[in-house]
CSV table of N, CA and C in Angstrom, one decimal:
chain,number,residue,atom,x,y,z
D,1,ARG,N,0.8,-1.0,0.0
D,1,ARG,CA,0.2,0.0,0.1
D,1,ARG,C,0.9,1.1,0.0
D,2,THR,N,0.6,2.4,-0.9
D,2,THR,CA,1.3,3.4,-1.1
D,2,THR,C,1.2,4.1,0.3
D,3,GLU,N,0.4,3.8,1.0
D,3,GLU,CA,0.0,4.8,2.6
D,3,GLU,C,0.9,3.9,3.6
D,4,ALA,N,1.5,2.9,3.4
D,4,ALA,CA,2.6,1.9,3.9
D,4,ALA,C,3.6,2.1,4.0
D,5,LEU,N,3.8,3.0,3.2
D,5,LEU,CA,5.1,3.4,2.3
D,5,LEU,C,5.5,4.9,2.2
D,6,GLY,N,4.5,5.0,3.1
D,6,GLY,CA,4.8,6.7,3.3
D,6,GLY,C,4.5,7.7,2.2
D,7,GLY,N,3.8,6.8,1.1
D,7,GLY,CA,3.7,7.6,0.0
D,7,GLY,C,4.0,7.4,-1.2
D,8,VAL,N,5.1,6.3,-1.0
D,8,VAL,CA,6.0,6.3,-2.5
D,8,VAL,C,4.8,5.3,-3.2
D,9,PRO,N,4.9,5.6,-4.5
D,9,PRO,CA,4.2,5.2,-5.7
D,9,PRO,C,4.0,3.9,-5.8
D,10,ARG,N,3.7,3.1,-6.6
D,10,ARG,CA,4.0,1.6,-7.0
D,10,ARG,C,5.1,1.8,-8.0
D,11,SER,N,5.1,2.7,-8.7
D,11,SER,CA,5.9,2.6,-10.0
D,11,SER,C,7.2,3.1,-9.4
D,12,VAL,N,8.0,3.8,-8.4
D,12,VAL,CA,9.0,3.9,-7.8
D,12,VAL,C,9.5,3.0,-7.2
D,13,LEU,N,8.4,2.7,-6.4
D,13,LEU,CA,8.6,1.1,-5.5
D,13,LEU,C,9.6,0.3,-6.4
D,14,ILE,N,9.0,0.2,-7.4
D,14,ILE,CA,9.4,-0.8,-8.7
D,14,ILE,C,10.6,-1.0,-8.9
D,15,ASP,N,10.9,0.6,-9.3
D,15,ASP,CA,11.9,1.5,-9.7
D,15,ASP,C,13.2,1.0,-8.7
D,16,ALA,N,13.2,1.2,-7.5
D,16,ALA,CA,13.9,1.0,-6.3
D,16,ALA,C,14.3,-0.5,-6.3
D,17,LEU,N,13.2,-1.5,-6.2
D,17,LEU,CA,13.8,-2.7,-6.0
D,17,LEU,C,14.2,-3.1,-7.5
D,18,ARG,N,14.0,-2.8,-8.5
D,18,ARG,CA,15.0,-3.2,-9.6
D,18,ARG,C,16.7,-3.0,-9.3
D,19,ALA,N,16.5,-1.4,-8.9
D,19,ALA,CA,17.8,-1.0,-8.8
D,19,ALA,C,18.6,-1.6,-7.4
D,20,GLU,N,18.0,-2.5,-6.9
D,20,GLU,CA,18.6,-3.6,-5.9
D,20,GLU,C,18.5,-5.2,-6.5
D,21,GLY,N,18.1,-5.1,-7.9
D,21,GLY,CA,18.8,-6.3,-8.8
D,21,GLY,C,17.6,-7.0,-8.2
D,22,MET,N,16.4,-6.7,-7.7
D,22,MET,CA,15.8,-7.7,-7.7
D,22,MET,C,14.4,-7.6,-9.1
D,23,GLU,N,13.7,-8.8,-9.5
D,23,GLU,CA,12.7,-9.3,-10.2
D,23,GLU,C,11.4,-8.6,-9.5
D,24,VAL,N,11.0,-7.4,-10.3
D,24,VAL,CA,9.7,-7.2,-9.2
D,24,VAL,C,9.1,-6.4,-10.7
D,25,GLY,N,7.7,-6.1,-10.2
D,25,GLY,CA,6.8,-5.7,-11.4
D,25,GLY,C,5.4,-5.2,-11.0
D,26,ALA,N,4.7,-4.8,-12.1
D,26,ALA,CA,3.3,-4.9,-11.5
D,26,ALA,C,2.3,-6.0,-12.0
D,27,PRO,N,1.6,-7.0,-11.7
D,27,PRO,CA,1.1,-8.1,-12.2
D,27,PRO,C,0.4,-7.5,-13.5
D,28,SER,N,0.7,-8.3,-13.9
D,28,SER,CA,0.1,-8.0,-15.6
D,28,SER,C,-1.6,-8.7,-15.6
D,29,GLY,N,-1.9,-8.9,-15.4
D,29,GLY,CA,-3.3,-9.8,-15.5
D,29,GLY,C,-4.4,-9.1,-14.7
D,30,PRO,N,-5.1,-8.1,-15.4
D,30,PRO,CA,-6.5,-7.8,-14.9
D,30,PRO,C,-7.2,-8.1,-14.0
D,31,ARG,N,-8.4,-7.7,-13.5
D,31,ARG,CA,-9.4,-8.2,-12.4
D,31,ARG,C,-9.9,-9.0,-13.3
D,32,LEU,N,-10.3,-10.6,-12.8
D,32,LEU,CA,-11.3,-11.1,-14.0
D,32,LEU,C,-12.6,-10.6,-13.9
D,33,SER,N,-13.5,-9.6,-13.2
D,33,SER,CA,-14.5,-9.3,-13.6
D,33,SER,C,-14.4,-8.4,-14.9
D,34,THR,N,-13.2,-7.7,-15.1
D,34,THR,CA,-13.1,-7.3,-15.9
D,34,THR,C,-13.0,-7.7,-17.6
D,35,LEU,N,-12.7,-8.8,-17.7
D,35,LEU,CA,-12.8,-9.8,-18.3
D,35,LEU,C,-13.8,-9.9,-19.2
D,36,PRO,N,-14.0,-10.2,-20.6
D,36,PRO,CA,-15.3,-10.3,-21.0
D,36,PRO,C,-16.1,-11.8,-20.8
D,37,LEU,N,-15.6,-12.5,-20.5
D,37,LEU,CA,-15.8,-14.2,-19.8
D,37,LEU,C,-17.2,-13.7,-19.0
D,38,TYR,N,-16.8,-12.8,-17.9
D,38,TYR,CA,-17.1,-12.3,-16.7
D,38,TYR,C,-18.4,-11.0,-16.7
D,39,ALA,N,-17.8,-9.9,-17.5
D,39,ALA,CA,-17.9,-8.9,-17.6
D,39,ALA,C,-19.5,-8.4,-18.6
D,40,ARG,N,-19.1,-9.3,-19.5
D,40,ARG,CA,-20.5,-9.4,-20.3
D,40,ARG,C,-21.9,-9.9,-20.6
D,41,PRO,N,-23.0,-9.3,-20.4
D,41,PRO,CA,-23.9,-10.0,-19.8
D,41,PRO,C,-24.4,-11.5,-20.5
D,42,GLU,N,-23.9,-11.5,-21.7
D,42,GLU,CA,-24.2,-12.8,-22.9
D,42,GLU,C,-23.2,-13.8,-22.5
D,43,ASN,N,-23.6,-14.9,-22.7
D,43,ASN,CA,-22.1,-16.2,-22.2
D,43,ASN,C,-21.5,-16.5,-23.4
D,44,PRO,N,-20.3,-16.1,-23.3
D,44,PRO,CA,-19.7,-16.5,-24.7
D,44,PRO,C,-19.2,-18.0,-24.9
D,45,LEU,N,-19.7,-18.5,-23.7
D,45,LEU,CA,-19.4,-19.9,-23.8
D,45,LEU,C,-20.4,-21.0,-24.2
D,46,PHE,N,-21.3,-20.4,-23.7
D,46,PHE,CA,-22.6,-21.1,-23.9
D,46,PHE,C,-24.0,-20.1,-24.8
D,47,PRO,N,-23.8,-19.8,-26.4
D,47,PRO,CA,-24.5,-18.9,-26.3
D,47,PRO,C,-26.1,-18.6,-26.2
D,48,GLY,N,-26.9,-18.1,-26.0
D,48,GLY,CA,-28.5,-18.2,-25.5
D,48,GLY,C,-28.5,-18.6,-24.1
D,49,THR,N,-27.5,-18.8,-23.5
D,49,THR,CA,-27.3,-19.6,-22.1
D,49,THR,C,-27.1,-18.2,-21.1
D,50,PRO,N,-28.4,-17.5,-20.7
D,50,PRO,CA,-28.4,-16.2,-19.6
D,50,PRO,C,-27.0,-17.2,-18.5
D,51,LYS,N,-27.0,-15.9,-18.1
D,51,LYS,CA,-25.7,-15.8,-17.2
D,51,LYS,C,-26.1,-14.8,-16.3
D,52,LYS,N,-25.4,-14.9,-14.9
D,52,LYS,CA,-25.4,-13.3,-13.9
D,52,LYS,C,-23.9,-12.9,-14.0
D,53,ARG,N,-24.4,-11.4,-14.6
D,53,ARG,CA,-23.0,-10.9,-15.0
D,53,ARG,C,-22.2,-10.1,-13.9
D,54,ALA,N,-20.9,-10.4,-14.0
D,54,ALA,CA,-20.0,-9.9,-12.3
D,54,ALA,C,-19.3,-8.6,-13.0
D,55,ALA,N,-19.9,-7.6,-12.9
D,55,ALA,CA,-19.7,-6.4,-13.4
D,55,ALA,C,-18.7,-5.7,-12.5
D,56,PRO,N,-17.2,-5.0,-12.8
D,56,PRO,CA,-16.2,-4.7,-12.0
D,56,PRO,C,-16.8,-3.5,-11.5
D,57,ARG,N,-16.5,-3.6,-9.9
D,57,ARG,CA,-17.2,-2.3,-8.8
D,57,ARG,C,-15.7,-1.5,-8.6
D,58,ALA,N,-16.3,-0.2,-9.0
D,58,ALA,CA,-15.2,0.5,-8.3
D,58,ALA,C,-15.0,1.0,-7.0
D,59,GLY,N,-14.0,0.6,-6.5
D,59,GLY,CA,-13.4,1.1,-4.6
D,59,GLY,C,-13.7,-0.7,-4.4
D,60,SER,N,-13.5,-1.5,-5.3
D,60,SER,CA,-13.5,-3.0,-4.6
D,60,SER,C,-12.3,-3.7,-4.5
D,61,HIS,N,-12.4,-4.8,-3.2
D,61,HIS,CA,-11.2,-4.8,-2.9
D,61,HIS,C,-10.1,-5.7,-4.1
D,62,ALA,N,-10.6,-6.4,-4.8
D,62,ALA,CA,-9.7,-6.7,-6.4
D,62,ALA,C,-9.0,-5.2,-7.1
D,63,GLU,N,-10.3,-4.3,-7.1
D,63,GLU,CA,-9.2,-2.7,-7.8
D,63,GLU,C,-8.0,-2.8,-7.1
D,64,HIS,N,-8.2,-2.4,-5.8
D,64,HIS,CA,-7.2,-2.0,-5.0
D,64,HIS,C,-6.0,-3.3,-5.1
D,65,VAL,N,-6.2,-4.1,-5.1
D,65,VAL,CA,-5.2,-5.0,-5.5
D,65,VAL,C,-4.7,-4.9,-6.5
D,66,GLU,N,-5.3,-5.0,-8.1
D,66,GLU,CA,-5.2,-4.4,-8.9
D,66,GLU,C,-4.3,-3.5,-8.9
D,67,ARG,N,-4.2,-2.3,-8.1
D,67,ARG,CA,-3.9,-0.9,-8.5
D,67,ARG,C,-2.1,-0.8,-7.6
D,68,HIS,N,-2.6,-1.5,-6.4
D,68,HIS,CA,-1.2,-1.6,-5.5
D,68,HIS,C,-0.3,-2.9,-5.5
D,69,ALA,N,-0.8,-4.2,-6.1
D,69,ALA,CA,0.4,-4.9,-6.0
D,69,ALA,C,1.5,-5.2,-6.9
D,70,LEU,N,2.2,-5.7,-5.9
D,70,LEU,CA,3.5,-6.0,-6.6
D,70,LEU,C,3.4,-7.8,-7.0
D,71,SER,N,4.3,-8.1,-8.0
D,71,SER,CA,4.6,-9.3,-9.0
D,71,SER,C,6.2,-9.7,-8.5
D,72,LEU,N,6.3,-10.6,-7.8
D,72,LEU,CA,7.4,-11.2,-7.6
D,72,LEU,C,7.9,-12.8,-8.1
D,73,PRO,N,8.9,-13.3,-8.3
D,73,PRO,CA,9.1,-14.8,-8.5
D,73,PRO,C,8.4,-15.4,-7.3
D,74,THR,N,8.3,-16.7,-8.1
D,74,THR,CA,7.8,-17.6,-7.5
D,74,THR,C,9.1,-18.4,-6.9
D,75,PHE,N,9.1,-18.8,-5.7
D,75,PHE,CA,10.6,-19.8,-5.3
D,75,PHE,C,10.1,-20.8,-5.3
D,76,THR,N,10.4,-22.1,-5.7
D,76,THR,CA,10.1,-23.2,-5.8
D,76,THR,C,11.1,-24.5,-5.7
D,77,ASN,N,12.4,-23.6,-5.3
D,77,ASN,CA,13.4,-24.4,-4.9
D,77,ASN,C,13.8,-24.5,-3.6
D,78,TRP,N,13.2,-24.8,-2.5
D,78,TRP,CA,13.2,-24.9,-1.5
D,78,TRP,C,14.2,-25.8,-1.1
D,79,PRO,N,15.4,-25.6,0.2
D,79,PRO,CA,15.6,-24.3,0.7
D,79,PRO,C,16.9,-23.7,0.2
D,80,GLU,N,17.5,-23.8,-1.1
D,80,GLU,CA,18.0,-23.4,-1.8
D,80,GLU,C,17.7,-22.2,-2.1
D,81,ASP,N,16.8,-21.4,-2.1
D,81,ASP,CA,15.9,-20.2,-2.6
D,81,ASP,C,16.1,-19.4,-1.6
D,82,MET,N,16.6,-19.7,-0.4
D,82,MET,CA,16.3,-19.2,1.1
D,82,MET,C,17.4,-17.8,0.8
D,83,LYS,N,18.6,-18.0,0.4
D,83,LYS,CA,19.2,-17.0,0.3
D,83,LYS,C,18.9,-16.0,-0.8
D,84,LEU,N,18.3,-16.1,-1.5
D,84,LEU,CA,17.0,-15.3,-2.6
D,84,LEU,C,16.2,-14.5,-2.0
D,85,ILE,N,15.8,-15.4,-1.3
D,85,ILE,CA,14.6,-14.4,-0.4
D,85,ILE,C,14.9,-13.9,0.7
D,86,ASP,N,16.1,-14.3,1.0
D,86,ASP,CA,16.4,-13.0,2.3
D,86,ASP,C,17.1,-11.8,1.4
D,87,GLN,N,17.3,-11.9,0.2
D,87,GLN,CA,18.1,-10.2,-0.3
D,87,GLN,C,16.7,-9.9,-0.8
D,88,TYR,N,15.8,-10.7,-1.3
D,88,TYR,CA,14.7,-9.6,-1.4
D,88,TYR,C,14.3,-8.9,0.0
D,89,ALA,N,14.3,-9.9,1.2
D,89,ALA,CA,13.6,-8.8,2.4
D,89,ALA,C,14.4,-7.9,2.7
D,90,GLU,N,15.7,-8.3,2.2
D,90,GLU,CA,16.9,-6.9,2.4
D,90,GLU,C,16.7,-5.8,1.3
D,91,ALA,N,16.1,-6.3,0.7
D,91,ALA,CA,15.9,-4.9,-0.6
D,91,ALA,C,14.4,-4.2,-0.2
D,92,PHE,N,13.8,-4.6,0.3
D,92,PHE,CA,12.5,-3.9,1.2
D,92,PHE,C,12.6,-3.3,2.4
D,93,ARG,N,13.6,-3.5,3.1
D,93,ARG,CA,14.1,-3.0,4.0
D,93,ARG,C,14.5,-1.8,4.0
D,94,LYS,N,15.7,-2.0,2.8
D,94,LYS,CA,16.7,-0.9,2.0
D,94,LYS,C,15.4,0.4,1.8
D,95,VAL,N,14.9,-0.5,0.6
D,95,VAL,CA,13.8,0.7,0.4
D,95,VAL,C,12.9,1.2,1.5
D,96,ASP,N,12.2,0.7,2.6
D,96,ASP,CA,12.1,1.1,3.8
D,96,ASP,C,12.7,2.3,4.1
D,97,ARG,N,13.3,2.0,4.6
D,97,ARG,CA,14.4,3.2,5.4
D,97,ARG,C,15.5,3.9,4.4
D,98,HIS,N,14.6,4.3,3.2
D,98,HIS,CA,15.0,5.6,2.4
D,98,HIS,C,13.9,5.9,1.5
D,99,CYS,N,12.3,5.7,2.6
D,99,CYS,CA,11.4,5.9,2.0
D,99,CYS,C,11.1,7.5,2.0
D,100,ASP,N,11.7,8.4,2.8
D,100,ASP,CA,11.4,9.7,2.8
D,100,ASP,C,12.0,10.2,1.3
D,101,ALA,N,13.4,9.5,1.0
D,101,ALA,CA,13.9,10.0,-0.5
D,101,ALA,C,13.4,9.8,-1.4
D,102,LEU,N,12.6,8.6,-1.2
D,102,LEU,CA,12.0,8.1,-2.7
D,102,LEU,C,10.9,8.6,-3.0
D,103,VAL,N,10.2,9.5,-1.9
D,103,VAL,CA,8.7,10.2,-1.9
D,103,VAL,C,9.6,11.5,-2.6
D,104,ARG,N,10.3,11.9,-2.4
D,104,ARG,CA,10.8,13.1,-3.0
D,104,ARG,C,11.4,12.9,-4.2
D,105,TYR,N,11.8,11.9,-4.6
D,105,TYR,CA,12.2,12.0,-5.8
D,105,TYR,C,10.8,11.4,-6.9
D,106,ALA,N,9.5,11.1,-6.2
D,106,ALA,CA,8.5,10.5,-7.0
D,106,ALA,C,7.8,12.2,-7.3
D,107,VAL,N,7.9,13.4,-6.0
D,107,VAL,CA,7.4,14.0,-6.6
D,107,VAL,C,8.0,14.9,-7.3
D,108,GLU,N,9.1,15.2,-7.2
D,108,GLU,CA,10.1,16.0,-8.3
D,108,GLU,C,10.1,15.3,-9.5
D,109,SER,N,10.3,13.8,-9.8
D,109,SER,CA,10.0,13.4,-11.1
D,109,SER,C,9.0,13.8,-12.1
D,110,ARG,N,7.4,14.2,-11.1
D,110,ARG,CA,6.4,14.6,-11.6
D,110,ARG,C,6.5,15.9,-12.4
D,111,ARG,N,7.4,16.8,-11.9
D,111,ARG,CA,7.4,18.1,-12.3
D,111,ARG,C,7.8,18.4,-13.9
């Protein structure tokens, strides 16, 4: 959450973590409720069959996650990945320690 990092926007957080050598980004997939399969009133899989529409709602938890989540690697080689996981944890701690500077950078880069 941006508030949890004192106002550091996700894009700046991603840049800072990447500068630390971390593989991180914003999730690439949209909310399911925005996809035609769910958002359209007609059923694309079974034409003529009614379905309940699941239209995206503004202010939903799903929308919040879509706007604020980070995408990190999936660590599947346990316990060998422990060293890499520790590096990610340290990168996040470093970003947290420099939160004020990142906020200033975000403000200045918008000018």
